[in-house]
Coordinates of C-alpha atoms and ligand atoms in Angstrom, one line a residue:
X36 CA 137.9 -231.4 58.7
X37 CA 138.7 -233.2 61.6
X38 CA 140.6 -236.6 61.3
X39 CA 140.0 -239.7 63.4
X40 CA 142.0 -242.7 63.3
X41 CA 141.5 -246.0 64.7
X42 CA 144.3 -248.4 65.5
X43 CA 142.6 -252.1 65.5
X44 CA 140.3 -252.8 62.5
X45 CA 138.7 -256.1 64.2
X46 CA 135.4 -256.5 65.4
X47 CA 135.2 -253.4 67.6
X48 CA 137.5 -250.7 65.7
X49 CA 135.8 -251.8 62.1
X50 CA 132.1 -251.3 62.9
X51 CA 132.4 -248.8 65.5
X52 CA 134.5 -246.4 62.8
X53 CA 132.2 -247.4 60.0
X54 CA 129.5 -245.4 62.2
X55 CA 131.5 -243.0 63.1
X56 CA 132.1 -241.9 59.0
X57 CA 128.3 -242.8 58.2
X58 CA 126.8 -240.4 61.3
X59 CA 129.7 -237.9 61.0
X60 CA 130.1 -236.7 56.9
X61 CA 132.1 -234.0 58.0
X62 CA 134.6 -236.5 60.1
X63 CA 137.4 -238.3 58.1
X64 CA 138.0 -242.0 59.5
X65 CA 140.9 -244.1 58.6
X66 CA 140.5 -247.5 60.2
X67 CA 144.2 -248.7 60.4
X68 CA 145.7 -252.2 61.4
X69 CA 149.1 -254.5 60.8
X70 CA 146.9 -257.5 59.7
X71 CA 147.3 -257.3 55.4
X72 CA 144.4 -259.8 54.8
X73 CA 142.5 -257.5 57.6
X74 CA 142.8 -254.5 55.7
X75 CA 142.2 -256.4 52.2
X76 CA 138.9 -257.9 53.4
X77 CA 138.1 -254.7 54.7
X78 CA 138.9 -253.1 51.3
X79 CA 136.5 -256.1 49.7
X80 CA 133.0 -257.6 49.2
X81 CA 133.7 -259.9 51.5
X82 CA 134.5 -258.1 55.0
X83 CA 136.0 -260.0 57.4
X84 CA 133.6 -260.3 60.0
X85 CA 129.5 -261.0 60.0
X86 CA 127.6 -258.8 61.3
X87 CA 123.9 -257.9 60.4
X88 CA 123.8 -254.6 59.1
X89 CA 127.7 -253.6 58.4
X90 CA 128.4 -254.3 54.5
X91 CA 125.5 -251.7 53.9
X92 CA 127.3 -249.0 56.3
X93 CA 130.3 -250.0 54.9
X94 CA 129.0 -249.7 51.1
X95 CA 128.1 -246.1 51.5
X96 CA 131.1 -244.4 53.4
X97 CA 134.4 -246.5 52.2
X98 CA 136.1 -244.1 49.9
X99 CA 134.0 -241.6 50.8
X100 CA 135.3 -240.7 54.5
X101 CA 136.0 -244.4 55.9
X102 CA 139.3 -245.7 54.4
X103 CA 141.0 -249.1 55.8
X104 CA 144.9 -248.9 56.0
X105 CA 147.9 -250.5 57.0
X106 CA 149.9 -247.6 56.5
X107 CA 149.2 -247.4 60.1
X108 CA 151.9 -244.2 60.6
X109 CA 150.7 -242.0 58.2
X110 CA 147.2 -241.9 59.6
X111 CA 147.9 -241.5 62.9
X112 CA 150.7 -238.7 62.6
X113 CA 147.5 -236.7 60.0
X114 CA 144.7 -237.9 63.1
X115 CA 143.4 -235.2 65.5
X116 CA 141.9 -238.3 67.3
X117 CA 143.0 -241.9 67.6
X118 CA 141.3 -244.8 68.8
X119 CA 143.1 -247.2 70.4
X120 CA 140.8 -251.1 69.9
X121 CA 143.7 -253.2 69.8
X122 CA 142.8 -256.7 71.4
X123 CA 144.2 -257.0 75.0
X124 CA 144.3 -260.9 75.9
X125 CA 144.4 -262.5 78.5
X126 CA 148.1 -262.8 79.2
X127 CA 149.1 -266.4 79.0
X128 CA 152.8 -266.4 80.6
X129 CA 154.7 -264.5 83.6
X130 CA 153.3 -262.0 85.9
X131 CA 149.4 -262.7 86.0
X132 CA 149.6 -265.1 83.8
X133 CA 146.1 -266.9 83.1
X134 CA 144.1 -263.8 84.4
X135 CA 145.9 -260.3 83.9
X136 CA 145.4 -258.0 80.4
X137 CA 148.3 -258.4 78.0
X138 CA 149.1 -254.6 77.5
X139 CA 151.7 -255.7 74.6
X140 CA 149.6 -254.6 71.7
X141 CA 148.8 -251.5 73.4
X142 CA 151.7 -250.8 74.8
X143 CA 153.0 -251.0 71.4
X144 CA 150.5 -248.8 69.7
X145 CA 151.3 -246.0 72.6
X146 CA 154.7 -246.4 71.3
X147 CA 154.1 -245.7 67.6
X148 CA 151.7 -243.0 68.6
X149 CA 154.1 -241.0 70.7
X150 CA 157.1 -241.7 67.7
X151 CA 155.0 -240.6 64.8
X152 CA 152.8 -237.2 66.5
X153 CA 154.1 -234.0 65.0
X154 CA 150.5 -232.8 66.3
X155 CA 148.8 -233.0 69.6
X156 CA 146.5 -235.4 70.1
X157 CA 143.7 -237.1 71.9
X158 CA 144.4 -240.4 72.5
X159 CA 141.1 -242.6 73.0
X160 CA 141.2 -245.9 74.8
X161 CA 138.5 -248.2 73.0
X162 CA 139.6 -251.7 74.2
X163 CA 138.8 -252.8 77.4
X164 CA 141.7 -252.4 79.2
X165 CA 142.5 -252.9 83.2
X166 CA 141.8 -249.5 85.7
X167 CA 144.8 -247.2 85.6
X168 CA 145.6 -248.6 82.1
X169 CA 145.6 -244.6 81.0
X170 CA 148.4 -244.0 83.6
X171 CA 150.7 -245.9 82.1
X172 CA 149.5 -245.1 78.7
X173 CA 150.5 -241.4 79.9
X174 CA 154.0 -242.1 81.2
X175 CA 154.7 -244.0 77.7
X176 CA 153.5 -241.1 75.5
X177 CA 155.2 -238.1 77.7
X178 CA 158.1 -240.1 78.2
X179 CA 158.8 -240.6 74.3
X180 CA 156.8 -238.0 72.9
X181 CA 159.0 -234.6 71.2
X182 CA 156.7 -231.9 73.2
X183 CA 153.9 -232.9 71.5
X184 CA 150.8 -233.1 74.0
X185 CA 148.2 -236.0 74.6
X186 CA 145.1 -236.3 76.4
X187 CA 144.0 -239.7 77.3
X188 CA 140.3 -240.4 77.0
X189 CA 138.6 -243.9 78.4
X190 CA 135.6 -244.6 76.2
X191 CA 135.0 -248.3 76.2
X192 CA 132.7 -250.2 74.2
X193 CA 129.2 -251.7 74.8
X194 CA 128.6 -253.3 71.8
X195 CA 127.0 -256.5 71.3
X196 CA 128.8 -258.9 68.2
X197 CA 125.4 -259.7 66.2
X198 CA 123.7 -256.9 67.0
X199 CA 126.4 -254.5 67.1
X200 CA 125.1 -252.0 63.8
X201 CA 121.8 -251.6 65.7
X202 CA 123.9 -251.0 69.1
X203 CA 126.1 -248.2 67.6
X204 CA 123.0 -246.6 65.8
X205 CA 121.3 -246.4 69.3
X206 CA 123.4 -247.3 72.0
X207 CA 122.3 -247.2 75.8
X208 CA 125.1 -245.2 77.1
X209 CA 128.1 -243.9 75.8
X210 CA 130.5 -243.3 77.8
X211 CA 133.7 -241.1 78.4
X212 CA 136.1 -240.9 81.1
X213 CA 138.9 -237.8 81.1
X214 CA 141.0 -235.7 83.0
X215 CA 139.5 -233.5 85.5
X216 CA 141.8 -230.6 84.0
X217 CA 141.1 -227.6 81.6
X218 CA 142.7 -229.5 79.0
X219 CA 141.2 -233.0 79.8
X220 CA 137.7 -231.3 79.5
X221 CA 138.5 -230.0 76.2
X222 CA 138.8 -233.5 75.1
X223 CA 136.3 -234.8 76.8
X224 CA 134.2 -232.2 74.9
X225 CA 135.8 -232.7 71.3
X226 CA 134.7 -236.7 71.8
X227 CA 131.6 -235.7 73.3
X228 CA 130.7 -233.4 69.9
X229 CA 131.6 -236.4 67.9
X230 CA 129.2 -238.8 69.5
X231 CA 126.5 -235.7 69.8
X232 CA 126.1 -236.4 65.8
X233 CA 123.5 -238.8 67.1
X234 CA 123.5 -239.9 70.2
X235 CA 120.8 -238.1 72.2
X236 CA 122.8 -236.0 75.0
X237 CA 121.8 -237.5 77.9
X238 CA 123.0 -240.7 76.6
X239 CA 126.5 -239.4 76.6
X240 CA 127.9 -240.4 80.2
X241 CA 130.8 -238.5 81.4
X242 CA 133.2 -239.6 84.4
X243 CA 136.8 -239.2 85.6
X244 CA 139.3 -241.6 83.7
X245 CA 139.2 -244.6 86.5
X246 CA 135.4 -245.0 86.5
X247 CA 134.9 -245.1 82.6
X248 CA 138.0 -248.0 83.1
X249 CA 136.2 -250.0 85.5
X250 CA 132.9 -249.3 84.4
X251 CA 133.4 -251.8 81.2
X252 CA 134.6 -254.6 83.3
X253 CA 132.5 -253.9 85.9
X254 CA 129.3 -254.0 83.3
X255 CA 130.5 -257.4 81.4
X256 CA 131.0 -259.2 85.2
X257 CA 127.0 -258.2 85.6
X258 CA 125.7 -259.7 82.6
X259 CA 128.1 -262.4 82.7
X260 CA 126.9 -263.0 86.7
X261 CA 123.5 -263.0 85.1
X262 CA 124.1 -265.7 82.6
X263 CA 125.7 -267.8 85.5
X264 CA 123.2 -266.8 88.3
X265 CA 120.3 -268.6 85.3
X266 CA 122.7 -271.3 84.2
X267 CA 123.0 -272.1 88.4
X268 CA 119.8 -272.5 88.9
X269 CA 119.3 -274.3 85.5
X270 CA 121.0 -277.0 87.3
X271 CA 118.7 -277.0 90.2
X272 CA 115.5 -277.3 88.0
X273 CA 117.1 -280.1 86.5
X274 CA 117.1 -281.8 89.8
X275 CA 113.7 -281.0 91.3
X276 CA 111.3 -281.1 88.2
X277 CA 110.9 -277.1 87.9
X278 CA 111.4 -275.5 84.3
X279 CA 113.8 -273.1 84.3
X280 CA 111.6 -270.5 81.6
X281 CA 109.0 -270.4 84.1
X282 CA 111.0 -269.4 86.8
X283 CA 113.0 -266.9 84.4
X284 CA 109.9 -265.7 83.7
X285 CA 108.3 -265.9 87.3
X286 CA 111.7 -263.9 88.5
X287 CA 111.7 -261.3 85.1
X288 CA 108.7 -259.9 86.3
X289 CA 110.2 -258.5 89.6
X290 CA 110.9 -255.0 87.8
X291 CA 113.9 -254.4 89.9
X292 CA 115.5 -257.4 87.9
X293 CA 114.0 -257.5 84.6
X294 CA 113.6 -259.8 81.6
X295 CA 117.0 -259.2 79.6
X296 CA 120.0 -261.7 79.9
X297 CA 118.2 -264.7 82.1
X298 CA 117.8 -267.4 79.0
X299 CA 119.3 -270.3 80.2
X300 CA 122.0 -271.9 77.8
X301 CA 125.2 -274.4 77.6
X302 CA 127.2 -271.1 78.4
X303 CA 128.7 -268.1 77.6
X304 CA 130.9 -267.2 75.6
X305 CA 132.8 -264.7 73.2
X306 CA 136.1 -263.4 73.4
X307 CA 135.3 -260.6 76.6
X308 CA 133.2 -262.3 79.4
X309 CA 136.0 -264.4 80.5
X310 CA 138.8 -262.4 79.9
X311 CA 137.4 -259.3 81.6
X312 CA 136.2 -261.7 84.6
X313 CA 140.0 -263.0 84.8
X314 CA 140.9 -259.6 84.4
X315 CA 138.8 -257.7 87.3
X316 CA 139.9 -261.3 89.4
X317 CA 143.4 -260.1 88.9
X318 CA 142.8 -256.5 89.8
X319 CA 141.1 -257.3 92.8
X320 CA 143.8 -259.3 94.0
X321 CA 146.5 -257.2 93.4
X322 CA 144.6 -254.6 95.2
X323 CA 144.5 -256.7 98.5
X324 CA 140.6 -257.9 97.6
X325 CA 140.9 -261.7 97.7
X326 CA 137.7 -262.4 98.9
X327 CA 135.7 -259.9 96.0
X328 CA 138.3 -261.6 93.5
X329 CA 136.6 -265.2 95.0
X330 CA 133.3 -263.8 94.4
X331 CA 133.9 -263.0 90.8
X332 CA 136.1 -266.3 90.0
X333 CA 132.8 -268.2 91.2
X334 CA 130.9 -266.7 87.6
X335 CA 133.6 -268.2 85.4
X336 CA 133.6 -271.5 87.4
X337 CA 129.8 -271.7 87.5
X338 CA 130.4 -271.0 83.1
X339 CA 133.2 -273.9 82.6
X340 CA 130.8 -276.1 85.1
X341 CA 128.0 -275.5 82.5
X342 CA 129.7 -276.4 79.6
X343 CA 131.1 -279.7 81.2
X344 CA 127.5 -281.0 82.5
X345 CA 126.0 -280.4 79.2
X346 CA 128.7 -283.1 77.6
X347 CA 128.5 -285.2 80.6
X348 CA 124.5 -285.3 79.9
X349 CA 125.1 -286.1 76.2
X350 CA 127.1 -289.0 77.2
X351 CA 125.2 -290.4 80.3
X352 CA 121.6 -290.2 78.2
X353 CA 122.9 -292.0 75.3
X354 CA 123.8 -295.6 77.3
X355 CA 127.1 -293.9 78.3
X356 CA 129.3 -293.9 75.9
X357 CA 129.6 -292.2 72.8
X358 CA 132.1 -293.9 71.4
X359 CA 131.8 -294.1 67.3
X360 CA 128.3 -292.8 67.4
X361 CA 127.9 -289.8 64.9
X362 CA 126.8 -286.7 66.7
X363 CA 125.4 -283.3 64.6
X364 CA 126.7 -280.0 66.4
X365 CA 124.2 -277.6 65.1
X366 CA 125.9 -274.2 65.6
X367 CA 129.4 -273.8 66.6
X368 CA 129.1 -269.5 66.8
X369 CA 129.4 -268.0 70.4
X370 CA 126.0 -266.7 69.7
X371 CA 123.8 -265.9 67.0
X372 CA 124.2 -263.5 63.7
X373 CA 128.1 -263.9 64.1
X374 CA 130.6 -266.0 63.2
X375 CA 132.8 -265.4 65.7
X376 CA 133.9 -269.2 67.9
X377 CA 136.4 -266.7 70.6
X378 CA 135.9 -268.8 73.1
X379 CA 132.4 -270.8 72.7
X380 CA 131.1 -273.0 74.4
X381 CA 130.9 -275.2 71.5
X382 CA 134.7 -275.4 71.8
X383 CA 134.5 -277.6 75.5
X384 CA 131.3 -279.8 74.4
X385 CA 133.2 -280.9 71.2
X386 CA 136.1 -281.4 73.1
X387 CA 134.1 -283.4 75.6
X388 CA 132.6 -285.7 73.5
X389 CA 135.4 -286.0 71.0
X390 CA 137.6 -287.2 74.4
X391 CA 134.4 -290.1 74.5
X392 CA 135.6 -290.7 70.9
X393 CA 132.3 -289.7 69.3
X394 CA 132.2 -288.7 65.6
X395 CA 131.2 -285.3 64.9
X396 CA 128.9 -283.6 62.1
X397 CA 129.1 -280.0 62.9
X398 CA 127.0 -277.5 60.7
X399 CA 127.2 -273.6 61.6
X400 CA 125.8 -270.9 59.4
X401 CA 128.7 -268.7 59.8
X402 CA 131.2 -270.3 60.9
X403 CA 134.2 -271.7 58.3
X404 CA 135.7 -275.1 58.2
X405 CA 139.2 -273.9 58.9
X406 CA 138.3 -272.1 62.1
X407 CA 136.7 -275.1 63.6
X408 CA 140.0 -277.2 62.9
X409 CA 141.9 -274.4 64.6
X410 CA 139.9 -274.1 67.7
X411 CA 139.6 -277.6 68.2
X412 CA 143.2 -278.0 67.9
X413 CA 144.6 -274.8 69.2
X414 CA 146.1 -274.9 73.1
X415 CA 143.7 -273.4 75.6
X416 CA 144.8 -271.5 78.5
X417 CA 144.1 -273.7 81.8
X418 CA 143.3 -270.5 84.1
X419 CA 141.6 -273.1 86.8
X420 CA 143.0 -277.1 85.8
X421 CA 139.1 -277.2 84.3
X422 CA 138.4 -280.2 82.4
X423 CA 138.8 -280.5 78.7
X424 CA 141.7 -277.7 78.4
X425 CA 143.9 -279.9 76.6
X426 CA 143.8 -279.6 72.4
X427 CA 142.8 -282.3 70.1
X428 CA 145.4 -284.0 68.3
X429 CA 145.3 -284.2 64.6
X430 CA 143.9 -287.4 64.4
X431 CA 141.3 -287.0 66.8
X432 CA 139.7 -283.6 64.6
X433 CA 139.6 -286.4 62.0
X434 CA 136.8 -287.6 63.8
X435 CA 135.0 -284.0 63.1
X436 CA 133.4 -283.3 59.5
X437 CA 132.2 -280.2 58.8
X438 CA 129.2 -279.4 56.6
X439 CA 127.4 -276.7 55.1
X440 CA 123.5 -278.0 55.6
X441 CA 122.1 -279.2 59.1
X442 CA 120.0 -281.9 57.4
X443 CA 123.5 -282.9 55.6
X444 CA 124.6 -283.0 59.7
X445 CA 122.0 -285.0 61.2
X446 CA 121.9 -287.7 58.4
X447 CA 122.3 -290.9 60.3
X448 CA 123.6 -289.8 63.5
X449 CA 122.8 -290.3 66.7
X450 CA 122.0 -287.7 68.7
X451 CA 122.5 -283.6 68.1
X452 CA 123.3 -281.1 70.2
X453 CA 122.1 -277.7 69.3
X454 CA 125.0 -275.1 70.6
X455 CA 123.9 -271.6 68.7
X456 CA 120.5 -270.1 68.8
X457 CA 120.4 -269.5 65.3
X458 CA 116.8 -268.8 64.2
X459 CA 116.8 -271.1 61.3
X460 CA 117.4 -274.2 63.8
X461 CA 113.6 -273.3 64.9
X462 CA 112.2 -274.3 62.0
X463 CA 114.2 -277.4 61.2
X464 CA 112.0 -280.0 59.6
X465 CA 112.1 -282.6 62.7
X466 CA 110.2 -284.8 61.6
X467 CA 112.4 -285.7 58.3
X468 CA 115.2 -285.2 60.3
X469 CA 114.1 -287.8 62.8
X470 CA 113.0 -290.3 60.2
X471 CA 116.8 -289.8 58.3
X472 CA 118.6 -291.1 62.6
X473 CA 119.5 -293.5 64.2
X474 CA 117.1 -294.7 66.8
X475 CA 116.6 -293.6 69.9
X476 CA 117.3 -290.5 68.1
X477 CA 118.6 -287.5 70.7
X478 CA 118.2 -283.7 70.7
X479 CA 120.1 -282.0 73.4
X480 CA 119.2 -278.4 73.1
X481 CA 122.2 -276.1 75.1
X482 CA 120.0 -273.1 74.0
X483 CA 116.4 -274.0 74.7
X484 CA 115.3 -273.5 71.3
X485 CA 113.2 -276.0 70.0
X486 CA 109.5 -276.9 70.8
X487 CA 110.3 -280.0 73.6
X488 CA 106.8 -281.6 73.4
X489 CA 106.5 -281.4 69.5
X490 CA 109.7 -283.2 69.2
X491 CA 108.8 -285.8 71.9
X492 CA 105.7 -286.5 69.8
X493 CA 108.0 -286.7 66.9
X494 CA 110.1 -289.3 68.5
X495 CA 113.1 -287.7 69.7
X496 CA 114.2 -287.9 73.4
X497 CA 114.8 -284.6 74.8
X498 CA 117.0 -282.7 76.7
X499 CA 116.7 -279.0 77.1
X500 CA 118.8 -277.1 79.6
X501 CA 116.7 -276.4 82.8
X502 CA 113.9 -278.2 82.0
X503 CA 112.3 -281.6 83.1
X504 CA 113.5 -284.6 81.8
X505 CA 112.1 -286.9 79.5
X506 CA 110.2 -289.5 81.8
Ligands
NAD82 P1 140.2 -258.1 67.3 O1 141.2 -259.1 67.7 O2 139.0 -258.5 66.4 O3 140.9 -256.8 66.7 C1 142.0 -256.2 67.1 C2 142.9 -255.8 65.9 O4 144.0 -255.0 66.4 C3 143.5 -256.9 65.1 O5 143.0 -256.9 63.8 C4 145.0 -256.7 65.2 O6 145.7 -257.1 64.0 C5 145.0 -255.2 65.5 N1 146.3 -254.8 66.1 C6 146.9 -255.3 67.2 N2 148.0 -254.6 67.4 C7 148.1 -253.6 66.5 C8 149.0 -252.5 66.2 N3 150.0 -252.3 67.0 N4 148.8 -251.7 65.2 C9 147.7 -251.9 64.4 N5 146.8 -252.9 64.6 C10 147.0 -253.7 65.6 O7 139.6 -257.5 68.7 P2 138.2 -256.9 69.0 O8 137.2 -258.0 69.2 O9 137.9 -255.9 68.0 O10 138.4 -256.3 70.4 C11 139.2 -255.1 70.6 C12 139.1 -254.6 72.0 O11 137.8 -254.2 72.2 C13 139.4 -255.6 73.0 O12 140.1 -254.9 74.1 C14 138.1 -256.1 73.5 O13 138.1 -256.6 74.8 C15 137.2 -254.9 73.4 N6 135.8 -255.1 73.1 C16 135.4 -256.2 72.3 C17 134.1 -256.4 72.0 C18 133.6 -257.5 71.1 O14 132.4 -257.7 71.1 N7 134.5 -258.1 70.4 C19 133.1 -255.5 72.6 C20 133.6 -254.5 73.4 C21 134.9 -254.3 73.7

């Protein structure tokens, strides 16, 4: 039976093995990490991340040939195959500080790999980790390994958090970067028959180790460009009186660009659009490429821009000032169907209107109490002196209450902002909520979700990203 093992049970390393053992009987997975509660969650009813789709994979292969671990040594020195989906950071001190990977975690787990083998083994890099990453991972295995031989494989991840089940199942591409040697095609090949399981086989990619690398950053800048390209010319409708759905629309229909990825919204976010931006900035410039790194910077800037104009427009339409006026957040999640806040865009609006001293109701399926205190409060890494970096201090996130209803959230307030596309936010009843406000009651939707002219007739004055403004 062959024996995978994944190092990293978070939210790459626990669904992506979870497939694995449900598509693969004959495969044993051990999903391995340091993190106790992690593993324990894991182990549970109550897994520790949300995702549509994963308890029910889950349910039918733990035990079975999907076990969670932290006796992280064991199951590597028994793996044939280890996946490597530790999380690489951005790097917030020294050398590249602000934009370069931190290899720590990795460079750790290479470590521990090459200590424990008493096998060969194929060593799969799953996190998105900078081009030539599998270099170094080399010289740190052959270096400290006892004879024993490894073969580095790149085959990063294209999932989606929220629809990442549905991703695995029937993925676009999967790819796999090796060694153009005997031995590196053998691998190449043993991954290869693993994916073939379901995968159709021209759906299995196959390059040389530096291309698979690059190819991940190189595919998150693109859709990340594409949110910014949207979000730019959001901006510009804004101005002139155009609506930025029609011209999504209008441009969509051009098939060389397509409808995917061109809803207009507060921002993006999530824990890799940034971080592999900052990441490919860094790479560029090392490499001599300051002008490419400018082009790329010019997404993320274009992103933090976004985010700022949405909570200047909060406080310029109401009068101003926002000072003591009660404001619902409806959806703090980076997106829908998750609960993961790495990084959203919620984060910098609260932030914003918290600095204007508003008082904030925020409401979020998915998202817990405790992590909204944390994010609010924690230090954020200032990679461009961008407003509203700095965290809130104790007694400012007592001006945030979270609650567990949105109607509970937009009880008496004064205007909401709606920050995650979460279906159920469509079918709010407006009408009670607008007669429960303060008036002039405010919706400012950052994901252009609601039905503008219904809620005008409502009442409500309305502003939806990229489209005309209320007269
Ligand atoms: P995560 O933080 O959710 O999970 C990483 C896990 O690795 C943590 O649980 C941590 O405890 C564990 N870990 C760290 N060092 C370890 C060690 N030495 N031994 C054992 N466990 C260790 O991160 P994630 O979101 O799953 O992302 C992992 C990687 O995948 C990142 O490189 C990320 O960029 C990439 N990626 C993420 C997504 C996504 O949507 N989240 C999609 C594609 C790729």
């Amino acid at each position: 039976m062959v024996k995978i093992c994944c190092i990293g049970a978070g939210y790459v390393g626990g669904p992506t093995m979870a497939v694995i053992a449900l598509k693969c009987p004959s495969i044993e997975v051990a999903v391995v990490d340091i993190s106790v509660p992690r593993i324990n969650a894991w182990n549970s009813y109550q897994l520790p991340i949300y995702e549509p789709g994963l308890d029910a994979v889950v349910k039918q292969c733990r035990g079975k040939n999907l076990f969670f671990s932290t006796d992280v040594e064991k199951h590597v020195r028994e793996a044939d195959i280890v996946f490597v989906s530790v999380n690489t950071p951005t790097k917030t001190r020294g050398l590249g500080a602000g934009k370069a990977a931190d290899l720590t975690y990795w460079e750790s787990a290479a470590r521990m790999i090459a200590d424990v083998s008493k096998s060969d083994k194929i060593v799969v890099e799953k996190s998105t980790v900078p081009v030539k990453t599998a270099e170094a991972i080399e010289k740190i295995l052959t270096h400290n390994s006892k004879g024993i031989k490894f073969q580095i494989l790149s085959n990063p991840e294209f999932l989606a958090e929220g629809t990442a089940i549905q991703d695995l199942f029937n993925p676009d591409r999967v790819l796999i970067g090796g060694r153009e040697t005997p031995e590196g095609n053998k691998a190449v090949q043993a991954l290869k028959d693993v994916y073939a399981h379901w995968v159709p086989e021209d759906r299995i990619l196959t390059t040389n180790l530096w291309s698979a690398e690059l190819s991940k950053l190189a595919a998150n800048a693109f859709l990340a460009q594409r949110i910014s390209s949207v979000n730019a010319m959001s901006a510009l409708c804004e101005a002139t009186g155009a609506d930025v759905t029609q011209v999504s629309y209008a441009v969509s229909k051009d098939t060389r660009i397509g409808p995917k990825f061109l809803n207009a919204s507060v921002g993006f976010g999530g824990s890799c659009f940034q971080k592999d931006i900052l990441n490919l900035v860094y790479i560029c410039e090392c490499n001599g490429l300051p002008e490419v790194a400018e082009y790329w910077k010019q997404v993320i800037k274009i992103n933090d821009y976004q985010k700022n104009r949405f909570a200047n427009r909060v406080v310029s339409s109401m009068f101003n000032t926002v000072s003591n006026k009660k404001i619902a957040i409806l959806g703090f999640a980076f997106k829908k169907d998750t609960g993961d806040t790495r990084e959203t865009p919620a984060i910098d609006v609260c932030k914003g209107l918290l600095g204007d001293k508003a008082r904030l109701s925020i409401f979020d399926p998915q998202v817990t109490v405790d992590q909204i205190q944390r994010d609010l409060t924690m230090k954020k890494f200032d990679w461009d002196h961008s407003l509203h970096l700095q965290p809130m201090s104790p007694t400012t996130v007592k001006q945030v209450t979270c609650v567990w209803d949105a109607y509970e959230a937009t009880k008496d307030a004064h205007g909401i902002c709606i920050l995650t596309e979460w279906d159920e936010f469509k079918n709010l009843d407006f009408k009670r909520i607008y007669d429960n406000m303060q008036k002039p009651a405010f919706v400012f939707d950052g994901r252009n979700i609601v039905n503008v002219d219904q809620l005008r007739e409502i009442g409500f004055i309305v502003y939806s990203i990229g489209k005309p403004l209320d007269a």
